[in-house]
Short mmCIF file of C-alpha atoms and ligand atoms in Angstrom, two decimals:
data_model
loop_
_atom_site.label_atom_id
_atom_site.label_comp_id
_atom_site.label_asym_id
_atom_site.label_seq_id
_atom_site.Cartn_x
_atom_site.Cartn_y
_atom_site.Cartn_z
CA MET A 90 11.43 -4.37 15.04
CA SER A 91 7.79 -4.91 14.11
CA VAL A 92 5.77 -2.04 12.70
CA LEU A 93 2.62 -4.15 12.50
CA GLN A 94 1.47 -7.12 14.55
CA LEU A 95 -1.63 -9.04 13.56
CA LYS A 96 -2.85 -11.29 16.36
CA GLY A 97 -5.41 -14.01 15.69
CA LEU A 98 -7.53 -12.13 13.15
CA VAL A 99 -10.85 -13.80 12.42
CA LYS A 100 -13.25 -12.38 9.83
CA ARG A 101 -16.45 -14.22 9.10
CA TYR A 102 -18.94 -13.62 6.32
CA GLY A 103 -21.92 -15.63 7.50
CA GLY A 104 -20.68 -19.21 7.64
CA LEU A 105 -17.55 -18.45 5.61
CA ILE A 106 -14.29 -17.75 7.46
CA ALA A 107 -12.31 -15.31 5.26
CA THR A 108 -9.38 -14.92 7.69
CA ASN A 109 -8.92 -17.75 10.13
CA ASN A 110 -7.01 -16.87 13.32
CA LEU A 111 -4.40 -15.08 11.25
CA SER A 112 -1.23 -13.81 12.95
CA LEU A 113 1.64 -11.99 11.25
CA ASP A 114 4.48 -9.59 12.10
CA VAL A 115 5.61 -7.01 9.54
CA LEU A 116 9.05 -5.52 10.21
CA SER A 117 9.90 -1.81 9.93
CA GLY A 118 11.07 -0.90 6.44
CA GLU A 119 10.54 -4.33 4.88
CA ILE A 120 8.64 -5.11 1.71
CA HIS A 121 6.32 -7.93 2.71
CA ALA A 122 4.31 -9.57 -0.04
CA ILE A 123 1.16 -11.56 0.61
CA ILE A 124 0.38 -14.09 -2.07
CA GLY A 125 -2.25 -16.77 -2.42
CA PRO A 126 -4.90 -18.16 -4.74
CA ASN A 127 -8.13 -16.35 -5.61
CA GLY A 128 -10.46 -16.17 -2.65
CA ALA A 129 -7.66 -16.87 -0.13
CA GLY A 130 -8.55 -13.77 1.89
CA LYS A 131 -5.90 -11.26 0.76
CA THR A 132 -8.31 -8.38 0.16
CA THR A 133 -10.20 -9.14 3.38
CA LEU A 134 -6.90 -8.97 5.24
CA ILE A 135 -5.91 -5.63 3.66
CA HIS A 136 -9.39 -4.26 4.49
CA GLN A 137 -8.88 -5.19 8.14
CA ILE A 138 -5.42 -3.60 8.30
CA SER A 139 -6.59 -0.38 6.63
CA GLY A 140 -9.72 -0.18 8.78
CA ALA A 141 -12.28 -0.63 6.01
CA ILE A 142 -13.67 -3.61 7.96
CA VAL A 143 -13.32 -4.68 11.59
CA PRO A 144 -12.33 -8.25 12.48
CA ASN A 145 -14.74 -10.41 14.50
CA GLN A 146 -11.81 -11.43 16.71
CA GLY A 147 -8.16 -10.55 17.12
CA GLN A 148 -6.00 -7.47 17.40
CA ILE A 149 -4.11 -5.16 15.06
CA ILE A 150 -1.15 -3.43 16.71
CA PHE A 151 0.50 -0.65 14.70
CA ASN A 152 3.68 0.87 16.13
CA GLY A 153 2.69 -0.40 19.55
CA VAL A 154 -0.82 1.12 19.36
CA ASP A 155 -3.93 -1.06 19.26
CA VAL A 156 -5.71 0.23 16.13
CA THR A 157 -8.20 -2.65 15.81
CA THR A 158 -11.26 -0.43 16.11
CA LEU A 159 -9.83 2.88 14.81
CA SER A 160 -11.26 4.44 11.64
CA MET A 161 -9.31 4.50 8.37
CA HIS A 162 -8.71 8.22 8.82
CA GLU A 163 -7.29 7.76 12.32
CA ARG A 164 -4.98 5.04 11.02
CA VAL A 165 -3.76 7.28 8.17
CA LYS A 166 -2.94 9.97 10.74
CA LEU A 167 -0.82 7.42 12.64
CA GLY A 168 1.06 6.56 9.43
CA LEU A 169 -0.81 3.54 8.10
CA ALA A 170 -1.93 4.28 4.55
CA ARG A 171 -3.51 2.34 1.75
CA SER A 172 -2.84 3.15 -1.91
CA TYR A 173 -5.60 5.27 -3.33
CA GLN A 174 -7.51 4.21 -6.37
CA ILE A 175 -7.11 6.19 -9.58
CA THR A 176 -10.67 7.38 -8.99
CA ASN A 177 -9.33 9.54 -6.14
CA ILE A 178 -7.19 11.57 -8.52
CA PHE A 179 -8.59 14.94 -9.59
CA GLN A 180 -8.37 14.33 -13.33
CA SER A 181 -8.64 17.96 -14.43
CA TYR A 182 -5.94 19.11 -11.97
CA THR A 183 -2.21 19.03 -12.67
CA VAL A 184 0.13 16.52 -11.08
CA ILE A 185 1.58 19.19 -8.79
CA ASP A 186 -1.89 20.37 -7.71
CA ASN A 187 -3.02 16.82 -6.95
CA LEU A 188 0.09 16.24 -4.83
CA SER A 189 -0.20 19.64 -3.10
CA LEU A 190 -3.80 18.90 -2.19
CA ALA A 191 -2.88 15.50 -0.77
CA ILE A 192 -0.06 17.03 1.31
CA GLN A 193 -2.40 19.75 2.61
CA ALA A 194 -5.17 17.29 3.36
CA HIS A 195 -2.78 15.26 5.47
CA SER A 196 -1.28 18.26 7.28
CA GLY A 197 -4.85 19.40 7.99
CA SER A 198 -3.75 22.99 7.67
CA SER A 199 -4.97 24.11 4.26
CA MET A 200 -6.25 27.47 5.50
CA ARG A 201 -3.03 28.32 7.27
CA PHE A 202 -1.03 27.21 4.25
CA TRP A 203 -2.72 29.53 1.84
CA ARG A 204 -2.49 32.50 4.20
CA LYS A 205 1.28 32.44 4.27
CA ALA A 206 3.28 32.87 1.08
CA LEU A 207 6.24 31.17 2.70
CA ASP A 208 4.20 28.09 3.53
CA GLU A 209 2.87 28.08 0.00
CA GLN A 210 6.44 27.93 -1.25
CA ALA A 211 7.30 25.17 1.19
CA LEU A 212 4.27 23.23 0.04
CA PHE A 213 5.24 23.66 -3.63
CA LYS A 214 8.77 22.46 -2.86
CA GLN A 215 7.46 19.42 -1.03
CA ALA A 216 5.07 18.59 -3.90
CA ARG A 217 7.90 18.91 -6.46
CA GLN A 218 10.08 16.59 -4.41
CA LEU A 219 7.24 14.08 -4.23
CA ALA A 220 6.67 14.33 -8.00
CA SER A 221 10.33 13.56 -8.50
CA ASP A 222 10.19 10.63 -6.01
CA ILE A 223 7.39 9.03 -8.02
CA GLY A 224 9.11 9.59 -11.36
CA LEU A 225 6.78 12.34 -12.55
CA ALA A 226 9.15 15.35 -12.33
CA GLU A 227 8.72 15.92 -16.07
CA HIS A 228 4.95 15.89 -15.74
CA CYS A 229 4.44 18.39 -12.90
CA ASN A 230 2.28 20.65 -15.03
CA SER A 231 0.44 17.94 -16.96
CA LYS A 232 -3.18 17.41 -16.11
CA ALA A 233 -3.78 14.02 -14.53
CA CYS A 234 -6.12 13.08 -17.40
CA GLU A 235 -3.22 13.53 -19.84
CA LEU A 236 -1.10 10.89 -18.09
CA ALA A 237 -0.70 7.33 -19.34
CA HIS A 238 -2.27 4.58 -17.19
CA GLY A 239 1.05 3.65 -15.59
CA GLU A 240 1.77 7.29 -14.77
CA GLN A 241 -1.62 7.57 -13.11
CA ARG A 242 -0.67 4.61 -10.93
CA GLN A 243 2.55 6.47 -10.05
CA LEU A 244 0.49 9.54 -9.12
CA GLU A 245 -1.77 7.33 -7.02
CA LEU A 246 1.34 6.16 -5.15
CA GLY A 247 2.35 9.80 -4.69
CA LEU A 248 -1.02 10.67 -3.13
CA THR A 249 -0.46 7.90 -0.60
CA LEU A 250 3.15 8.91 0.08
CA ALA A 251 1.89 12.45 0.77
CA THR A 252 0.53 11.07 4.05
CA GLN A 253 4.11 10.14 5.05
CA PRO A 254 3.22 6.55 5.87
CA LYS A 255 5.31 4.25 8.06
CA LEU A 256 3.37 1.37 6.54
CA LEU A 257 1.97 1.38 3.04
CA LEU A 258 -0.63 -1.10 1.80
CA LEU A 259 -0.32 -1.67 -1.94
CA ASP A 260 -3.11 -3.67 -3.51
CA GLU A 261 -2.07 -4.90 -6.96
CA PRO A 262 -0.03 -1.83 -7.97
CA MET A 263 0.97 -3.49 -11.27
CA ALA A 264 -2.59 -4.37 -12.32
CA GLY A 265 -3.43 -3.16 -15.80
CA THR A 266 0.04 -1.81 -16.51
CA GLY A 267 2.21 -2.74 -19.49
CA HIS A 268 5.69 -4.23 -19.28
CA GLU A 269 7.56 -0.91 -19.19
CA GLU A 270 5.07 0.65 -16.78
CA SER A 271 5.23 -2.25 -14.35
CA GLY A 272 9.05 -2.06 -14.47
CA LYS A 273 8.83 1.60 -13.45
CA MET A 274 6.41 0.81 -10.62
CA LEU A 275 8.71 -1.98 -9.46
CA GLU A 276 11.61 0.52 -9.24
CA LEU A 277 9.50 3.00 -7.28
CA ILE A 278 8.37 0.38 -4.77
CA ALA A 279 11.93 -0.93 -4.40
CA ALA A 280 13.06 2.63 -3.60
CA LEU A 281 10.67 2.68 -0.61
CA ARG A 282 12.59 -0.14 1.08
CA GLY A 283 13.94 1.05 4.42
CA LYS A 284 11.88 4.27 4.31
CA ALA A 285 8.47 2.72 4.92
CA ALA A 286 7.27 -0.83 5.40
CA VAL A 287 5.19 -2.08 2.49
CA ILE A 288 2.56 -4.80 2.42
CA LEU A 289 2.23 -5.80 -1.20
CA ILE A 290 -0.55 -7.83 -2.73
CA GLU A 291 0.35 -8.70 -6.28
CA HIS A 292 -0.51 -11.43 -8.74
CA ASP A 293 2.64 -10.81 -10.81
CA MET A 294 4.92 -13.40 -9.22
CA ASP A 295 8.05 -12.15 -11.01
CA ALA A 296 7.51 -8.74 -9.40
CA VAL A 297 6.82 -10.33 -6.00
CA PHE A 298 9.94 -12.49 -6.08
CA LYS A 299 12.08 -9.54 -7.19
CA LEU A 300 10.70 -7.04 -4.69
CA ALA A 301 9.80 -8.79 -1.47
CA ASP A 302 12.15 -9.07 1.49
CA ARG A 303 9.69 -11.61 2.86
CA ILE A 304 6.63 -13.33 1.49
CA SER A 305 3.65 -14.77 3.34
CA VAL A 306 1.46 -17.32 1.64
CA LEU A 307 -2.24 -17.15 2.43
CA VAL A 308 -4.42 -20.16 1.68
CA ALA A 309 -8.07 -20.43 2.76
CA GLY A 310 -7.73 -17.63 5.30
CA SER A 311 -4.57 -18.95 6.98
CA ILE A 312 -0.91 -18.14 6.48
CA ILE A 313 0.79 -21.41 5.62
CA ALA A 314 4.34 -20.02 5.31
CA THR A 315 6.42 -16.84 5.73
CA GLY A 316 9.96 -16.49 4.44
CA THR A 317 12.35 -15.06 1.88
CA ALA A 318 11.64 -15.55 -1.83
CA GLU A 319 14.04 -18.47 -1.88
CA GLN A 320 12.49 -20.11 1.20
CA ILE A 321 9.00 -19.73 -0.27
CA ARG A 322 10.05 -21.12 -3.66
CA GLN A 323 11.54 -24.17 -1.95
CA ASN A 324 8.73 -24.75 0.56
CA PRO A 325 7.05 -28.07 -0.31
CA GLU A 326 3.74 -27.09 1.30
CA VAL A 327 3.59 -23.85 -0.71
CA LYS A 328 4.48 -25.64 -3.92
CA LYS A 329 1.68 -28.10 -3.32
CA ALA A 330 -0.96 -25.57 -2.23
CA TYR A 331 -0.21 -22.68 -4.51
CA LEU A 332 2.84 -22.44 -6.73
CA GLY A 333 2.43 -25.89 -8.23
CA ASP A 334 5.25 -28.36 -8.68
CA GLU A 335 7.36 -27.09 -11.57
P1 ATP B 183 -8.67 -12.44 -5.11
O1 ATP B 183 -7.25 -12.81 -5.31
O2 ATP B 183 -9.60 -13.16 -6.05
O3 ATP B 183 -8.92 -10.95 -5.05
P2 ATP B 183 -8.65 -12.64 -2.22
O4 ATP B 183 -7.53 -13.51 -1.77
O5 ATP B 183 -8.45 -11.18 -2.15
O6 ATP B 183 -9.11 -13.06 -3.67
P3 ATP B 183 -11.03 -12.14 -0.65
O7 ATP B 183 -11.59 -11.21 -1.67
O8 ATP B 183 -10.50 -11.56 0.59
O9 ATP B 183 -9.91 -13.06 -1.33
O10 ATP B 183 -12.15 -13.21 -0.32
C1 ATP B 183 -11.99 -14.23 0.70
C2 ATP B 183 -13.29 -15.01 0.81
O11 ATP B 183 -14.28 -14.18 1.44
C3 ATP B 183 -13.88 -15.44 -0.53
O12 ATP B 183 -14.46 -16.70 -0.38
C4 ATP B 183 -14.94 -14.39 -0.82
O13 ATP B 183 -15.97 -14.92 -1.61
C5 ATP B 183 -15.43 -14.04 0.59
N1 ATP B 183 -15.87 -12.64 0.71
C6 ATP B 183 -15.12 -11.54 0.53
N2 ATP B 183 -15.83 -10.42 0.75
C7 ATP B 183 -17.11 -10.83 1.09
C8 ATP B 183 -18.31 -10.14 1.45
N3 ATP B 183 -18.38 -8.81 1.51
N4 ATP B 183 -19.39 -10.90 1.72
C9 ATP B 183 -19.34 -12.24 1.68
N5 ATP B 183 -18.24 -12.95 1.36
C10 ATP B 183 -17.12 -12.26 1.06
#
């Protein structure tokens, strides 16, 4: 079953066509990577799905709802979330406080939460569970600014998961991380499989081939192929246009 259907998306910047009549189905619970050379239109596509920009033509259907013109906030409420940037983390707050705030912000009930001790406990429990899901159980009481870069990326993932997304947009989650850190991130993303669909943009091809259930290859604003890692590796057109003949 599709969680996301992109139908004929066109985005123009002046005379340049950044996405060219792009159509794609993302299935519930799958990890779907989008790869392609620099300037292919990956970021433009993610911006259109998240609602940061509106396509000139085409439709975006999320869980059967036409979200093409909805704001980012309205999309998040429906369960379509984009990974936050580290800049959205409150650096002087602890991991648990950052996660609690994100959970409250999504539930939209911060006042009610703080009025009831029971709810406060429930919130704390939820935040602890989330910290554990993102591999930061040991760091609950560390301030965000004390975390290593890779751990901050994990926290960033936690802030997004706090919105309980059905579809998660991850834009280069491994960028700037070391070998060990990217291995950890890879594990965390793999653990999302089946719980939420993930659209992954990542330049680290090893990570993409390990993680993705399916891969779409974007070249000059058009998807030239969609398939499993093996199908994409073997696809002559993809080899020619992007991966290079090895
Ligand atoms: P990279 O891998 O380098 O991040 P990308 O695949 O994400 O590239 P985009 O950033 O989506 O590609 O860019 C697609 C095309 O649209 C490029 O030619 C780019 O120069 C152009 N473009 C992107 N944003 C704008 C903008 N705001 N104004 C004008 N042109 C833009």
